[in-house]
XYZ file of C-alpha atoms in Angstrom:
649
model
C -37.467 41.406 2.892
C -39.818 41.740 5.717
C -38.625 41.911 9.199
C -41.543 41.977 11.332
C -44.937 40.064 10.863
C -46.776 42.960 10.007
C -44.396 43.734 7.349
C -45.155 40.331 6.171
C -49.068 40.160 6.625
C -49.584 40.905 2.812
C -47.214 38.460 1.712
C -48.842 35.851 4.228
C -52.756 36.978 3.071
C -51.489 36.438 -0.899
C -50.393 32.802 -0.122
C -53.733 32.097 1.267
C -55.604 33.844 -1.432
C -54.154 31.623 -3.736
C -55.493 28.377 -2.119
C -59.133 28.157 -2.934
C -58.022 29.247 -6.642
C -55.306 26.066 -6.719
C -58.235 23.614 -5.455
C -60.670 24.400 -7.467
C -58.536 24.216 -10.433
C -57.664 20.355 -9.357
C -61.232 19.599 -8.921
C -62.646 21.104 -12.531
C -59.574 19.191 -13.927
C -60.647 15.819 -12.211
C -64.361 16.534 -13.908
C -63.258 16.887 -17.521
C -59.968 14.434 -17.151
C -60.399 11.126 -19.327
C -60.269 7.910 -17.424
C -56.673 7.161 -18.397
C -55.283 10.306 -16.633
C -57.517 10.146 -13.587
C -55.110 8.687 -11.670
C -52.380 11.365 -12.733
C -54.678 13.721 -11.999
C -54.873 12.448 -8.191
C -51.617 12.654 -7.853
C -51.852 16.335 -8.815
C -54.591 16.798 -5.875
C -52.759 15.227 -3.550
C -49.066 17.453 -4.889
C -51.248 20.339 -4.496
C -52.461 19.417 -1.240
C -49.181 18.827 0.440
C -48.058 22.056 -1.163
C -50.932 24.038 0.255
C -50.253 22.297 4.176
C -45.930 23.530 3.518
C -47.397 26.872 2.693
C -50.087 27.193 5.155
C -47.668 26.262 7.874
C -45.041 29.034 6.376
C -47.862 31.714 6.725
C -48.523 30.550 10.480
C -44.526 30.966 10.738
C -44.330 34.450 9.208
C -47.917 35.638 11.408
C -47.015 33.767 14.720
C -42.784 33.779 15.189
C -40.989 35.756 12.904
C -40.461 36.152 8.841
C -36.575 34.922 9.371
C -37.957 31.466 10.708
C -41.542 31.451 7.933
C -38.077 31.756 5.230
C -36.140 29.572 6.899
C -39.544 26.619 6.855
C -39.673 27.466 2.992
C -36.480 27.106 2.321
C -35.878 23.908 3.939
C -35.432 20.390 2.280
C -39.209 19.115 3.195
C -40.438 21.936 1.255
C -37.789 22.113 -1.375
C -38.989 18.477 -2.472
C -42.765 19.214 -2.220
C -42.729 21.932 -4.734
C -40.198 19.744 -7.054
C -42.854 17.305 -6.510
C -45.849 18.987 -7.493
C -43.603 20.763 -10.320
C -42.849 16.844 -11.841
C -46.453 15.815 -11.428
C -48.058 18.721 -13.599
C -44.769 18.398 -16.021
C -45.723 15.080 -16.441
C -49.527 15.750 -16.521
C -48.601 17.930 -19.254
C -46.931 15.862 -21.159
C -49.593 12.921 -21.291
C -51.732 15.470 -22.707
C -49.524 16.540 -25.580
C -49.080 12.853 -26.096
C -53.174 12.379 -26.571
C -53.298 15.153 -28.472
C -51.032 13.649 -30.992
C -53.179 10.070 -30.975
C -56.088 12.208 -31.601
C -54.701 13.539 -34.361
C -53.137 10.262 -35.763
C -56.516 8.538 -35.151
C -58.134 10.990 -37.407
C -55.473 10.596 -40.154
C -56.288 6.750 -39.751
C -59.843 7.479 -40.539
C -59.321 9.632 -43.362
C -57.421 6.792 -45.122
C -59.903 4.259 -44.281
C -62.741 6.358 -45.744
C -60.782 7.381 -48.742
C -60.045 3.495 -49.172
C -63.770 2.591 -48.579
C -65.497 3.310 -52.303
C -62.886 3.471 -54.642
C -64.846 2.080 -57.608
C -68.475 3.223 -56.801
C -68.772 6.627 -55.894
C -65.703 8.521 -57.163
C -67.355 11.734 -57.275
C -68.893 11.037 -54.128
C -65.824 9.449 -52.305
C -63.725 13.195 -53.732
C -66.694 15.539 -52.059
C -66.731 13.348 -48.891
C -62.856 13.075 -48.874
C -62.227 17.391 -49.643
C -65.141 17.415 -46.732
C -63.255 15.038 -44.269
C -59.769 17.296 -44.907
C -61.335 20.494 -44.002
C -63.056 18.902 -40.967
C -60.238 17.407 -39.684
C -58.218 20.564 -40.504
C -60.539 23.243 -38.503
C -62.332 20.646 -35.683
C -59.268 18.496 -35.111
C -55.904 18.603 -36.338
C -55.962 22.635 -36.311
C -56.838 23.011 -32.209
C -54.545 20.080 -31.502
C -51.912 21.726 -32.924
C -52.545 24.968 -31.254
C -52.928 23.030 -27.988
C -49.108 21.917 -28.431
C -47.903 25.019 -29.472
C -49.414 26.229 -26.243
C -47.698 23.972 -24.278
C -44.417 24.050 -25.857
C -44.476 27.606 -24.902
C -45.981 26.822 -21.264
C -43.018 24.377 -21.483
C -40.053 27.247 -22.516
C -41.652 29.022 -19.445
C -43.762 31.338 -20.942
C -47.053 31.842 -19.034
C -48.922 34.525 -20.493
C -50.055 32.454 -23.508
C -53.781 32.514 -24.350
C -55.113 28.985 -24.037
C -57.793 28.282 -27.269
C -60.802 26.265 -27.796
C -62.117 26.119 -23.621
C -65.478 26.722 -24.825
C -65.868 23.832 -26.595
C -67.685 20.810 -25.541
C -65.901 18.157 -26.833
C -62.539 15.802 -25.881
C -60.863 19.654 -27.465
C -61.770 21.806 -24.869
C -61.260 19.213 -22.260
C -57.960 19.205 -23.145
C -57.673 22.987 -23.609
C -59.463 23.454 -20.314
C -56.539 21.279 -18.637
C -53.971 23.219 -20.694
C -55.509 26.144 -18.710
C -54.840 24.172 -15.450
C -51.567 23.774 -16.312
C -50.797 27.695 -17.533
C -52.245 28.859 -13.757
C -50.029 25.795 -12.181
C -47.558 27.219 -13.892
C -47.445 30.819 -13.344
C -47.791 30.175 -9.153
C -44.492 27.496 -9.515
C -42.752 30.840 -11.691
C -44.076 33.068 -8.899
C -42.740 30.786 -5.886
C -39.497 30.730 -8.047
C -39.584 34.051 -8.051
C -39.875 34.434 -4.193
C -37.182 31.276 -3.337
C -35.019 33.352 -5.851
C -35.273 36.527 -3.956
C -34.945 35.213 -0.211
C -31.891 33.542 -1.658
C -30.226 37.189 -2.552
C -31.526 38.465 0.604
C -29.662 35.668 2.458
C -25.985 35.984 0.320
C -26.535 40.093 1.123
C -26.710 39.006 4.646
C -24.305 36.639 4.527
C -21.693 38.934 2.762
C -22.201 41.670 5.412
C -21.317 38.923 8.379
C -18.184 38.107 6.663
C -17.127 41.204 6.127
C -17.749 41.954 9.765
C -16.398 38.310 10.482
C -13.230 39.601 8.652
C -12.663 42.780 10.734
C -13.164 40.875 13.725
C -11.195 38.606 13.121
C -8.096 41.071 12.461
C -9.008 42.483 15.717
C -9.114 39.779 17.972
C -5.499 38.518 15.932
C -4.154 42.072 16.590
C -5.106 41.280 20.644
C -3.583 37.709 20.808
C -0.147 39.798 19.733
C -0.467 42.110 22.261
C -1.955 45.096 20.176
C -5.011 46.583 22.088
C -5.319 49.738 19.910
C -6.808 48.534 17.096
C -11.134 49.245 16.895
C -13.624 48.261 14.723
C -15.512 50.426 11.948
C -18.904 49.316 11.181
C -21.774 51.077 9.112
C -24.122 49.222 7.023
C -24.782 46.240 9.450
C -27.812 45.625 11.697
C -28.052 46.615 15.378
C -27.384 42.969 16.620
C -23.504 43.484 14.794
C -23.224 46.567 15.784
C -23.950 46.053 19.501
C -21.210 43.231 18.889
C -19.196 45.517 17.717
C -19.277 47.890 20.629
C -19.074 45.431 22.913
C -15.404 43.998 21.096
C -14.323 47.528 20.735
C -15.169 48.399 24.959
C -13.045 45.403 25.312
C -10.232 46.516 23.907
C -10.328 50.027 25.544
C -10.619 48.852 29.117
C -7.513 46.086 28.255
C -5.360 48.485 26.819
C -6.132 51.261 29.919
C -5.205 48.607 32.333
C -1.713 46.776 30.271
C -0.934 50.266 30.562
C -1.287 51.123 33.335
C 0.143 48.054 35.012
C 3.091 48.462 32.773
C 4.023 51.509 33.832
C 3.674 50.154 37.552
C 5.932 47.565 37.383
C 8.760 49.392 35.241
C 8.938 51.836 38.321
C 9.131 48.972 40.451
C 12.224 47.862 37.725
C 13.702 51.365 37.881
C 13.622 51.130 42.073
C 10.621 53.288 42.935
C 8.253 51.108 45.712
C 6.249 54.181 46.320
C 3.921 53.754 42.843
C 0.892 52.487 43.023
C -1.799 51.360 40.676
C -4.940 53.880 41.342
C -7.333 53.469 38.876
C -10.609 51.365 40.114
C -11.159 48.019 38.144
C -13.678 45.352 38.366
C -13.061 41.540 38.109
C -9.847 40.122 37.361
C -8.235 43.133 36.531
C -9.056 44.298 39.955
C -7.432 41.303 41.496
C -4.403 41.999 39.188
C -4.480 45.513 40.299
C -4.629 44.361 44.218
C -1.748 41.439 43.805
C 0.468 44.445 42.460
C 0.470 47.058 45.041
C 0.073 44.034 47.457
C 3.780 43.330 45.955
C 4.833 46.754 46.240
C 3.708 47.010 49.973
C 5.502 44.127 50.840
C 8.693 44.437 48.847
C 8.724 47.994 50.147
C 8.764 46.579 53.421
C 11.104 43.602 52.644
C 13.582 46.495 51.489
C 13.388 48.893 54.546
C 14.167 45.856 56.729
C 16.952 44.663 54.740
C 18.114 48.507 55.241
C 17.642 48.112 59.329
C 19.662 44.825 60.018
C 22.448 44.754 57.683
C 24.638 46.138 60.321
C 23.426 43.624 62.715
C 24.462 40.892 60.057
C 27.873 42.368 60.152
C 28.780 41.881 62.939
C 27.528 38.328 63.475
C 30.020 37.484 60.147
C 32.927 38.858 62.392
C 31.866 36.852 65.225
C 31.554 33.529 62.701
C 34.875 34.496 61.281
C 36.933 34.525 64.960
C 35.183 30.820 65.835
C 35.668 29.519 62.036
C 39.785 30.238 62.553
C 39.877 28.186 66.119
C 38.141 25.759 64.448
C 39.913 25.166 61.775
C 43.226 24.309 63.809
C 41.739 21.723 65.691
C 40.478 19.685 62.723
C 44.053 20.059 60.875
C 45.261 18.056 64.117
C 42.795 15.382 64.113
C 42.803 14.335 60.382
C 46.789 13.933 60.284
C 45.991 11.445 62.664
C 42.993 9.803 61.372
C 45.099 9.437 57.468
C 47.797 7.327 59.031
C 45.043 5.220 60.733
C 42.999 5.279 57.461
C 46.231 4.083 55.261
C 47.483 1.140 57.624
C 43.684 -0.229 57.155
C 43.857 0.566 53.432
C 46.730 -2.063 53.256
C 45.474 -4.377 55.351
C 42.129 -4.732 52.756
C 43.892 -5.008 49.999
C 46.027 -7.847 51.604
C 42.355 -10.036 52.354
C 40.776 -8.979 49.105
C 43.728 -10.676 47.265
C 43.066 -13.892 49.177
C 39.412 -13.941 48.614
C 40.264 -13.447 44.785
C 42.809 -16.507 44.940
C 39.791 -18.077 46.387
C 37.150 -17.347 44.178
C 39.526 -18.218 41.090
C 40.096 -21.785 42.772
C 36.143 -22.401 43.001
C 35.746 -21.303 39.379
C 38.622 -23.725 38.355
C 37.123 -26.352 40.318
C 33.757 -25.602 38.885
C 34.875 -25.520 35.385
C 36.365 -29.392 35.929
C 33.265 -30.412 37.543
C 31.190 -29.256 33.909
C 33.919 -30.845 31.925
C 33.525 -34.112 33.892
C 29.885 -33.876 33.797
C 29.748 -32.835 29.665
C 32.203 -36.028 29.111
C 29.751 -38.584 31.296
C 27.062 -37.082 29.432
C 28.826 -37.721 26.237
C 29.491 -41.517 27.126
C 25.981 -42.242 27.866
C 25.306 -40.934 24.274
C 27.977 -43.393 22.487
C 26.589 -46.199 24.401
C 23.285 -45.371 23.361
C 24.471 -45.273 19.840
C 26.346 -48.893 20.351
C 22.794 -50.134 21.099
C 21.522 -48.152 18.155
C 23.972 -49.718 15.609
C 23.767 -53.305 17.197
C 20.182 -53.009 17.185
C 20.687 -52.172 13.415
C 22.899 -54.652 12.474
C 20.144 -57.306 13.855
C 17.828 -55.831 11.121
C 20.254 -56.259 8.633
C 20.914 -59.989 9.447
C 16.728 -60.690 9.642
C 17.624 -59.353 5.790
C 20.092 -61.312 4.651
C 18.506 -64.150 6.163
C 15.177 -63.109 3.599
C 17.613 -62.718 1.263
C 18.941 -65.838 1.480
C 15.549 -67.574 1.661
C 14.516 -65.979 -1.744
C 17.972 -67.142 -3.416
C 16.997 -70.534 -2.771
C 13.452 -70.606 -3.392
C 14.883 -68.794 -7.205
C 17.119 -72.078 -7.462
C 14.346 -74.180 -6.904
C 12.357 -72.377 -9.428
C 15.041 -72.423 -11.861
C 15.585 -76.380 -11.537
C 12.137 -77.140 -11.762
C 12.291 -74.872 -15.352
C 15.084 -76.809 -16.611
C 13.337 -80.099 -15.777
C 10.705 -78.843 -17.696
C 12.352 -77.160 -20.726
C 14.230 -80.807 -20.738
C 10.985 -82.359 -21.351
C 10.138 -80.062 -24.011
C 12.706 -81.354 -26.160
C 13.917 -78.731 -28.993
C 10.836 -76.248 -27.854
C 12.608 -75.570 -24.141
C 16.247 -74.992 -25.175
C 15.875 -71.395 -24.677
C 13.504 -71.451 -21.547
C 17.001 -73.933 -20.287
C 19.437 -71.508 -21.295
C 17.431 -68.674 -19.163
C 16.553 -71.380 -16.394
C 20.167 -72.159 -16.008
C 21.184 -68.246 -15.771
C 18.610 -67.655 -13.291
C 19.688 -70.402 -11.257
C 23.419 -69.330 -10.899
C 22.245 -65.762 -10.384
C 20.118 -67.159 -7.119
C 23.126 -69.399 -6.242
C 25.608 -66.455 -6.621
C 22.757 -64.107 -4.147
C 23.120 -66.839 -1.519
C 26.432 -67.011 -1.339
C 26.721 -63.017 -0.993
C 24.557 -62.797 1.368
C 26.243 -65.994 3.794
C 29.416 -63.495 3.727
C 27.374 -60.655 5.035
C 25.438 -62.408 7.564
C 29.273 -63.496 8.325
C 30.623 -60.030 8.239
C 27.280 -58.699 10.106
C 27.918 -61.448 13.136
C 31.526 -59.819 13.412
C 30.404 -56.708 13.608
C 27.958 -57.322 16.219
C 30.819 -58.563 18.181
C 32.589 -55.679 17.819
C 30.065 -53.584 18.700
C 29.079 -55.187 22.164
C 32.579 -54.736 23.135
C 32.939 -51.438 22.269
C 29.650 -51.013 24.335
C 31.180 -52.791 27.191
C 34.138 -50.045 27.048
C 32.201 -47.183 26.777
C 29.748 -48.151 30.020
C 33.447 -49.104 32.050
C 34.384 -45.498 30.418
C 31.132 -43.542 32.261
C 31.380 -45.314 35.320
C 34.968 -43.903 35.513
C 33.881 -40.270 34.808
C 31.104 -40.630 37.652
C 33.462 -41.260 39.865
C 35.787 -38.580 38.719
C 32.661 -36.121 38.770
C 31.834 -37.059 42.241
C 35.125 -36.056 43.521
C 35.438 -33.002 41.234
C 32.122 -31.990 43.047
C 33.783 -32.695 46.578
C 36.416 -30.762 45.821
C 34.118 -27.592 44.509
C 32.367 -27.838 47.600
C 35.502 -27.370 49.888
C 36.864 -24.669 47.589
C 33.654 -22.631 47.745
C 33.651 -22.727 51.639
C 37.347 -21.631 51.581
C 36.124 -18.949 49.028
C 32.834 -17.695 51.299
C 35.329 -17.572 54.365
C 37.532 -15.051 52.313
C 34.619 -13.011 51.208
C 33.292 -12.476 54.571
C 37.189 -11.797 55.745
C 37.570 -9.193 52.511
C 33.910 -7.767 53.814
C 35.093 -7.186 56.839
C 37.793 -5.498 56.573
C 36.535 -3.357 53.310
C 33.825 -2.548 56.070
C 36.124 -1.406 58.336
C 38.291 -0.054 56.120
C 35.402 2.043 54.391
C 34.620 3.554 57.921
C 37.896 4.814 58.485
C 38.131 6.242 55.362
C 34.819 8.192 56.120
C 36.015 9.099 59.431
C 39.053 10.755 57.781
C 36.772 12.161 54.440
C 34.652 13.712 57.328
C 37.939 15.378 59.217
C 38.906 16.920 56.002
C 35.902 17.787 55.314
C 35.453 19.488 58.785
C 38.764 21.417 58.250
C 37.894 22.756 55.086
C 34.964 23.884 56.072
C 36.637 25.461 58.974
C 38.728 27.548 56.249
C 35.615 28.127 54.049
C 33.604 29.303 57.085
C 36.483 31.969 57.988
C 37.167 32.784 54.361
C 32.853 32.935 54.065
C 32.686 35.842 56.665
C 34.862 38.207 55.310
C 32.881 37.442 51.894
C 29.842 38.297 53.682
C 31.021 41.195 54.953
C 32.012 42.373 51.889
C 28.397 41.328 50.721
C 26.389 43.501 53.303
C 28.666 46.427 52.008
C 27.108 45.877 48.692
C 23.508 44.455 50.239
C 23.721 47.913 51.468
C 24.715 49.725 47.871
C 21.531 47.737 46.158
C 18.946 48.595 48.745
C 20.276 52.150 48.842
C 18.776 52.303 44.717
C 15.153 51.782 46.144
C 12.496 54.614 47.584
C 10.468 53.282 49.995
C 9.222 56.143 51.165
C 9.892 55.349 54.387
C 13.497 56.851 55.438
C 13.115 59.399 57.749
C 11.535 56.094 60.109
C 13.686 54.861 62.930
C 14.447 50.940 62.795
C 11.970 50.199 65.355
C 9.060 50.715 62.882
C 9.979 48.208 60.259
C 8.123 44.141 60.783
C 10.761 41.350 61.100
C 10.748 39.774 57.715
C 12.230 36.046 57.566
C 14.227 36.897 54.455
C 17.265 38.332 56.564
C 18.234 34.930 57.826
C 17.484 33.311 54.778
C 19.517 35.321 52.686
C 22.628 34.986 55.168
C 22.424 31.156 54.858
C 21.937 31.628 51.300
C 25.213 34.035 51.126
C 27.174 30.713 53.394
C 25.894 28.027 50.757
C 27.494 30.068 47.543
C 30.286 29.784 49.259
C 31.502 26.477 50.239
C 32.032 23.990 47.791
C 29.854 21.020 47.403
C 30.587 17.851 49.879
C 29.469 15.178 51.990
C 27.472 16.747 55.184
C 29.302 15.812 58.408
C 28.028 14.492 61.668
C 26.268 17.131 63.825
C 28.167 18.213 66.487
C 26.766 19.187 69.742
C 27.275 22.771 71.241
C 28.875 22.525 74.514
C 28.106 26.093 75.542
C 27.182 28.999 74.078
C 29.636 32.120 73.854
C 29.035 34.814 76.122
C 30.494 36.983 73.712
C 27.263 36.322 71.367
C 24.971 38.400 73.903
C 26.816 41.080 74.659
C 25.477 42.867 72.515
C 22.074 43.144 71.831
C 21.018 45.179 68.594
C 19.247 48.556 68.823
C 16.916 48.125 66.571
C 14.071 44.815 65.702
C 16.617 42.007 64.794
C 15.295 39.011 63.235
C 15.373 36.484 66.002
C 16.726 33.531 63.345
C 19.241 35.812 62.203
C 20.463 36.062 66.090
C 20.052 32.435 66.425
C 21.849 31.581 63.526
C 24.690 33.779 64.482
C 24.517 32.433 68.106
C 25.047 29.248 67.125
C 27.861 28.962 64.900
C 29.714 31.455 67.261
C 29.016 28.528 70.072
C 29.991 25.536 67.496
C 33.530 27.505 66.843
C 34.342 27.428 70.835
C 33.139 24.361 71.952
C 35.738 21.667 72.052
C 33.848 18.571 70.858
C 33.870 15.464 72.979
C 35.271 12.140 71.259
C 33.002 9.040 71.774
C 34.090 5.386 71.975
C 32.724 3.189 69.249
C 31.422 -0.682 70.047
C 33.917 -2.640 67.478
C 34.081 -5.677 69.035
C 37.750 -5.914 69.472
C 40.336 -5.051 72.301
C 42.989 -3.985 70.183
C 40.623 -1.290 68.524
C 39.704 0.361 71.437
C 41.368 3.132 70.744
C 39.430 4.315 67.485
C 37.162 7.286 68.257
C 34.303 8.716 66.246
C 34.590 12.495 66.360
């Protein structure tokens, strides 16, 4: 396959060569095409036309860009349908002709019957000369070269194109049709010969296409070997093109400079495990493994540092612990005092609340009570208005029923009219109406018999509604005694739940107070213990310098030999004192702050030789000063005379 458009100029001048023959062809096959098949044959000039602007514009591809993109234009679907279409048209082009062949050849059959049919009788010698004469004609000038025109084609049609087309010499409709046959064979061979070319840019493309996933592959493994940490592994490519293998350098540079610097920075950092701060990282880097290699002697520098200060004030830590430890015990008795007070105070008030909270729980179960009567009395008035409702219901009811009866009663008589009237006129009948009498008669005690049933219900219906607007009457004297009863249930609710708010506010009150006192004691204790935890905390930390001391001793800063002057003043020296006072004490409520009174003088006596941390002094200073100062108590507002004696500490 051509690479460059040089390679590719013969290819490109071929195509073109190939153009003028192609036209030409279409234009001698429009001169000797029958009417029918002119129109066909268009088609095939304009097929071949289209074909020739897809190739030209391949040839400007291959001359102008590159052969990859002229292969990649001739490949595509535009021209993958033009060639299918011109390949159809001249396939079907092809097959009209065989198909006029063969009416040619019927055509003369036809007329060989119709001459042999023609002078039967007459001329029988004549009619046998003419009809051996017809047969050999039609054998050698007809039937002979359209067979040898289809076996032509069948063969043209298998795919073999290096079949000699016959009889183009002759003049007639034959060697029109062999001259188009021709047409056809070249048409043929140049579709074979693009065949041929699609079929070997196709190989071309699966050998290149097979060597990127082989290289794919490898890389692949390699890059999957780096996301699990394994920088060693390199890439081996031969028979690839200089684009992969510059890709392939590139992956395998990659992995080099990665696995140079993990190493390196490995080995940094387990000396800085094993206690050696004087490594550092000195190979130059670029990028981000330059900032990586700056963060970690950055680290080292300053943990080195960290370290060697640690080493300086230790000492200086001791002795504030002692210090701590001396105020923490004086402390400690003087809460013990004040919470055996403060629990008596906090248990008389603990009494005292749960004296009110009964009350306001008497309370509160009255109101309910009361409220609970109040719903009953208010469900039952509700209840009476619904059964005199339903008395009005019924008597409204019974009403309808009487209109009824009162129909009812109407009809019976109208029936016994009715019936009389038959009789009279069965009587007059004579023997004729004796039966119409017996079935007048019948009907007219049935209607007599309906009357008189329905008289008792009207009856029965008119007692009823009696009864019924006297039980109404009961039931509205009924309601009107539970609204009373429900207005005076809800007077009664009323006062209860003002007895019952007055309790709350009482139980409140004194849970309030009682609350406070209990925090004023929960803060005593709390004080006190931490007293004891504060004393019991310093010796701990002095046992924790001793082994501060043993850990720092592990690391080489490569800086003993210089006095405690030259190390900086990290913060991490007060921090990690306050951390070592935390682990300590237990968890519990933070008390009140107390203000210092005075500082000890014994706290700056002595001021360290070397560069203390100044919150590490201030720290100490402090809880030195909180240990002697003797807190003073403060009066709180409570309202009351007789608690004027409660003090908040």
């Amino acid at each position: 396959m051509s690479k460059t458009p040089q390679e590719a100029e013969p290819f490109a001048k071929g195509v073109e060569d190939r153009f003028p023959t192609l036209r030409k062809l279409v234009a001698d096959l429009q001169k000797i095409a029958p009417a029918e098949q002119r129109e066909t044959v268009g088609q095939i000039g304009k097929a071949v036309e289209d074909f020739i602007t897809f190739r030209s514009e391949t040839v400007r591809l291959a001359r102008a860009v590159s052969p990859e993109a002229a292969n990649a234009q001739g490949n595509n679907d535009q021209n993958r349908a033009n060639r299918k279409a011109l390949n159809d048209v001249l396939i079907t082009f092809s097959q009209a002709t065989e198909k006029a062949g063969i009416l040619v050849g019927d055509e003369a059959t036809a007329f060989t019957r119709q001459v042999q049919w023609v002078l039967p009788i007459v001329l029988l010698a004549t009619l046998l000369v003419s009809v051996g004469v017809a047969l050999i004609f039609a054998q050698r000038s007809i039937t002979r070269p359209i067979l040898d025109l289809s076996k032509v084609m069948e063969k043209l049609t298998a795919g073999d194109t290096r079949v000699d087309v016959p009889h183009a010499d002759r003049p007639d409709e034959i060697g029109a049709m062999a001259r188009a046959v021709s047409v056809l064979r070249q048409s043929t061979e140049q579709v074979a010969l693009l065949q041929e070319q699609e079929r070997a840019a196709a190989a071309a493309r699966l050998a290149r296409a097979q060597s990127m996933e082989a290289v794919v592959s490898d890389v692949g493994e390699v890059v999957a070997a780096a996301a699990a940490g394994d920088f060693s592994a390199r890439l081996q490519i031969e028979d690839a093109d200089e684009q992969m293998k510059r890709l392939v350098a590139g992956i395998n540079e990659i992995n080099i400079v990665v696995d140079s610097a993990t190493t390196e920075f490995a080995q940094a950092l387990s000396a800085i495990a094993g206690g050696d701060l004087t490594n550092r990282v000195e190979t130059a880097y670029r990028g981000r493994f330059a900032d990586l290699k700056g963060a970690i002697n950055e680290t080292v520098d300053r943990l080195s540092a960290t370290v060697a200060t640690i080493q300086a004030t230790s000492a200086d830590v001791g002795l504030a612990a002692r210090e701590i430890n001396m105020g923490a015990d004086d402390l400690s008795k003087r809460t013990e005092e004040q919470a055996s007070s403060l629990e008596q105070t906090a248990a008389t008030t603990e009494e005292l609340a749960a004296s009110v909270k009964a009350s306001a729980q008497a309370s509160k179960d009255a109101a309910r009570i009361a409220d609970e009567a109040m719903q009953a009395a208010q469900s039952g008035g509700a209840i009476a208005g619904q059964a005199v409702d339903a008395m009005a219901r019924i008597e409204s009811a019974s009403q309808k029923i009487s209109d009824i009866i009162r129909v009812i009663d109407d009809i019976a008589f109208q029936t016994n009219l009715l019936a009389l009237n038959a009789a009279v006129e069965a009587a007059r009948a004579g023997e004729a109406g004796k039966g119409f009498a017996v079935v007048a008669s019948e009907v007219r005690t049935l209607a007599q018999r309906s009357g008189e049933a329905a008289k008792d219900i009207s009856g029965l219906i008119s007692s009823s509604n009696t009864e019924v607007g006297e039980g109404v009457k009961l039931v509205r004297q009924a309601g009107d005694q539970l609204a009373r009863i429900l207005a005076a249930s809800q007077k009664v609710a009323a006062t209860i739940a003002d007895i019952s708010a007055a309790s709350g506010e009482q139980a409140n009150g004194i849970d309030e107070m009682s609350q406070a006192v209990a925090h004023l004691d929960e803060m005593t204790q709390q004080n006190a213990a931490l007293a004891e935890q504060s004393a019991a905390s310093a010796n701990a930390l002095t046992g924790r310098i001793g082994q501060l001391n043993e850990l720092v001793a592990a690391f080489r800063t490569g800086r003993e030999a210089v006095g405690q002057s030259g190390y900086p003043q990290p913060v991490m020296a007060a921090s990690s004192a306050a951390r070592a006072l935390k682990t300590v004490a237990p968890a519990r409520a933070p008390a009140r702050p107390v203000a210092v009174a005075a500082a000890s003088p014994a706290a700056s006596v002595r001021a360290p030789a070397g560069a203390e941390p100044e919150r590490l002094r201030q720290l100490a200073e402090a809880a030195f000063a909180q240990s002697k100062a003797t807190p003073a108590p403060r009066k709180v507002a409570n309202g009351r005379a007789q608690d004027a004696g409660w003090e908040e500490f």
